[in-house]
Every structure is written in C-alpha cells, then in structure tokens.
Amino acid sequence: MKNFNFHIRHQCPQCGAPAVLEETDRLFTCGYCRVTSYLLQNGVFRYILPAAATAETEALFYAPYWRFKGVFYSWVPGDEIQHRFMDISHLAIKSDHLPISLGFRSQALKLTFAAGQSRGRFFKHQVTKNQVMDIIRNRFNDTVNTPLIQQEFIGETLSMIYLPIYSKGNRLFDAVLNTPLSSPLPASFDIETFQPEPRIPDIRFIAALCPACGWDLTGARDSIALHCNHCNRMWQATHKGLRQLPVSHVPEETGSNTIYLPFWKIKARTSGIDLKSYADLVSLANLPKVIQSSWHEKPFYFWCPAFKIRPGQFLLLSRAFTLSQPGALVSAIPEGSLHPVTLPVSEAAESLKISLANFIKPSIITQSKAQSIAIHPETYRLAYIPFHQTHLEIIHPRLNLSINKQLITLAHNL
Ligand SMILES: [Zn+2]
Ligand SMILES: [Zn+2]
C-alpha cells in the first residue's frame, strides 16, 4: 500500500513567517529568522482541511475524523508474524449524513493546525480513540480465520482531521470541494444538535536549546531525540519538555564509513514464561548452544530499532539483536554519524510480545500459554550499534545483516 505524509501550512512561532511542515516534522528551522524550534505533541495533533474560497461566506462547522497511520502486527498461532500497513480515516461523530471516511482528499491538500482557527465551530468527537482502534482491528481480523495470540499497532500516528462543512437549503455541503455531501436531510435534522468542542489545545513549540548548557540542539527534522554537540548529551522530547536520555554504544569494529543505528535496549519483567537470563533466551529460542552456568546470571534485554523502518526489517533487526544480546557497551554517545531516533520508547515497549513471538520456537509453548504471557518493561536506554555503509547498503558484517539504504531513508513516511 502506498503511504504518504501530508503537508501543513503554518507560521514560525518566533517571527510569524509562513512555512510548510511535513506531518512527521518535529524540529523546525525558520527560513527567515533561522530560529530552530521543536514541536511538542500535546495529545493528538489536530488539523483542518482548507475550505474552498467560494465556501468562505458560509457559516462553517468542522466535523472530526480520526486518522490512523501505522503498522499492525499480529502473532498468528503456528505462523509467521503478520503485518499490514494501514492509513485510514474514520468519522468521529455519529451521523448518517457525513461520509464515513475522508478518502484520499487529505493527500493532495495542505492542512493547517486546528489550534488558533477562529472561524467556524468544531464538533466534539463522540467516537473515542479506543473505539476507532477497535474498528480498525475488526476490519483487519475479518480477513484472518484463526484466533490470534497478540496484536499491536507499533509506531503508529493517530491524529484528528476536521472537515469543514456547512448547511444550506436542506443539504449539508463539503466546504473543501463546495459540493453537497448528503441526499436531502430529514426535517428533524438540526446541525446545532452536535456538541461543540470546548477547546482545541494549542500547538507547543519550544526552543531547541540544550537544557544543560544552552547550546543549539541538532537532529533530523523528524527526530524525537536531540543531540547537544557541546556537552554531548542526548535529549528526548516528552510532552513535559526535554528529558535527558541514557545512551550507550557498541564500540565500532567496522572501520570507515560507519553509521550508528539507534536501538532501545529494554529490560522487562515477564510473567507466564521464564525470560530473565541469557540461558532462558537460549532455551526459548532453541539456539544451537550448550548453556553455560554463567548464562543464568547474565540478564536478558529486548532490543528494538529506535527508528521507523518497514515491518519486515523491523522484525529482522529486533530478532537479530535480541538473539545476539550485544555486550561490552560504552556509556556514552558515539562519535560519528548517528541515524535519527524516530520511534519513541513507548512504541518499542508495545512491541515486546511481538518481539518474543519473533524468536521463540513455536513448539516450545502452547497457544493458551502464549496468550497468558505478559511483558512489563522496566528500564531502558538508547544504544547505538555501528554499521558499515556502502553506496546502496547498510551492513552489519558480524551478524551478516544488510539493509537496503533506501528502506531506511524512505521510512520517514511510515
Ligand atoms: Zn522565523
Ligand atoms: Zn549541552
């Protein structure tokens, strides 16, 4: 399935100059005043579709649609992990007179943030986030016949898009296309009965400056972790502001042309299965190794890519590094080229049971046992692993892994 990022018209928070952001942009440098700011997520992002100029004299109402983009992973008993990319919108109020989805119109149009929009009235959503997730889940599960062990959305973006509408004569009109939306409305229909949204939260930009030393922070436009080159700290953007991230790296062994890929190294407590030590991993994954007594003392960690990448490569990398359990880490940010962190640790934490399904030997557990397993993440750090870059590929020679470079650079659309 084709995926896309839509564009958002917006103004520099410092000087008010117009700018166009991509949906995934977080770090924004103004082309006029050169000030760099960071866009903080405060709940879901809310956008509006632009009303056509010819509809501007009408009294506008904004109808909410949930918009979901992400990969849905399913642990199917006795089978490989299934994954599917989804990009869908769904009406968030209960009405028979509005289209159930926005279709593809939002791809071609430039949106604006809903915050700060003074014209028109926003309808409050009636379908909750969990309800819309269930609708998406059911739509997927209709195509699968077996009961599933676990399903997760990983690395998803959930936002709300408002469609401007107006009422004229006995019809509702789509103010974007300026065309009628519905067949004639019944006499009982009253647009005023939809509850208004009391307040659209403001968009928050913060200065991209190191909280420790005041130096400019650097990162890719879609990074969720920002680097201070001056005091060599890494900062993670949370809804409360910037927090320092614990960082380690595996020392380089590949020589020149190194790129460090970021991973979340997660310690978790499991119930329903023993997975505390390296010895437990070796037996659950049925690795061809003779368990040494010291392995019972060696703690087990989940390893998960800290960047967005296509599902096949996501599974490949989590499996390869979780099985190899990289050791001898240095507690510092490595010097050299760092690939941006674009997948939050909260998303990585949701991937742990899928990660387990990805390496466990299916013959080792029954389906009901698999269903009873729960994994509770406890601590994490960001850990960089050196890869060797060639013109077309990113290679980890010792694990015999190679990834097409394009799959990494194009992944910001996911
Ligand atoms: Zn500016
Ligand atoms: Zn600093």
mmCIF file with all atom_site columns, C-alpha atoms and ligand atoms in Angstrom, residues 11-17 28-35, ligand 1:
data_model
loop_
_atom_site.group_PDB
_atom_site.id
_atom_site.type_symbol
_atom_site.label_atom_id
_atom_site.label_alt_id
_atom_site.label_comp_id
_atom_site.label_asym_id
_atom_site.label_entity_id
_atom_site.label_seq_id
_atom_site.pdbx_PDB_ins_code
_atom_site.Cartn_x
_atom_site.Cartn_y
_atom_site.Cartn_z
_atom_site.occupancy
_atom_site.B_iso_or_equiv
_atom_site.pdbx_formal_charge
_atom_site.auth_seq_id
_atom_site.auth_comp_id
_atom_site.auth_asym_id
_atom_site.auth_atom_id
_atom_site.pdbx_PDB_model_num
ATOM   1  C  CA . GLN A 1 11 ? 3.733  30.090 10.830 1.00 0.00 ? 11 GLN A CA 1
ATOM   2  C  CA . CYS A 1 12 ? 7.114  30.360 12.526 1.00 0.00 ? 12 CYS A CA 1
ATOM   3  C  CA . PRO A 1 13 ? 6.449  30.690 16.281 1.00 0.00 ? 13 PRO A CA 1
ATOM   4  C  CA . GLN A 1 14 ? 9.239  33.309 16.510 1.00 0.00 ? 14 GLN A CA 1
ATOM   5  C  CA . CYS A 1 15 ? 8.706  35.671 13.574 1.00 0.00 ? 15 CYS A CA 1
ATOM   6  C  CA . GLY A 1 16 ? 5.384  34.589 12.062 1.00 0.00 ? 16 GLY A CA 1
ATOM   7  C  CA . ALA A 1 17 ? 6.887  33.819 8.640  1.00 0.00 ? 17 ALA A CA 1
ATOM   8  C  CA . PHE A 1 28 ? 11.745 23.168 12.514 1.00 0.00 ? 28 PHE A CA 1
ATOM   9  C  CA . THR A 1 29 ? 14.253 25.816 11.407 1.00 0.00 ? 29 THR A CA 1
ATOM   10 C  CA . CYS A 1 30 ? 12.659 29.003 10.094 1.00 0.00 ? 30 CYS A CA 1
ATOM   11 C  CA . GLY A 1 31 ? 13.935 30.053 6.678  1.00 0.00 ? 31 GLY A CA 1
ATOM   12 C  CA . TYR A 1 32 ? 13.615 33.728 7.649  1.00 0.00 ? 32 TYR A CA 1
ATOM   13 C  CA . CYS A 1 33 ? 14.750 34.177 11.247 1.00 0.00 ? 33 CYS A CA 1
ATOM   14 C  CA . ARG A 1 34 ? 16.819 30.928 11.342 1.00 0.00 ? 34 ARG A CA 1
ATOM   15 C  CA . VAL A 1 35 ? 15.495 30.093 14.812 1.00 0.00 ? 35 VAL A CA 1
HETATM 16 ZN ZN . ZN  B 2 .  ? 11.000 32.739 11.926 1.00 0.00 ? 1  ZN  B ZN 1
#
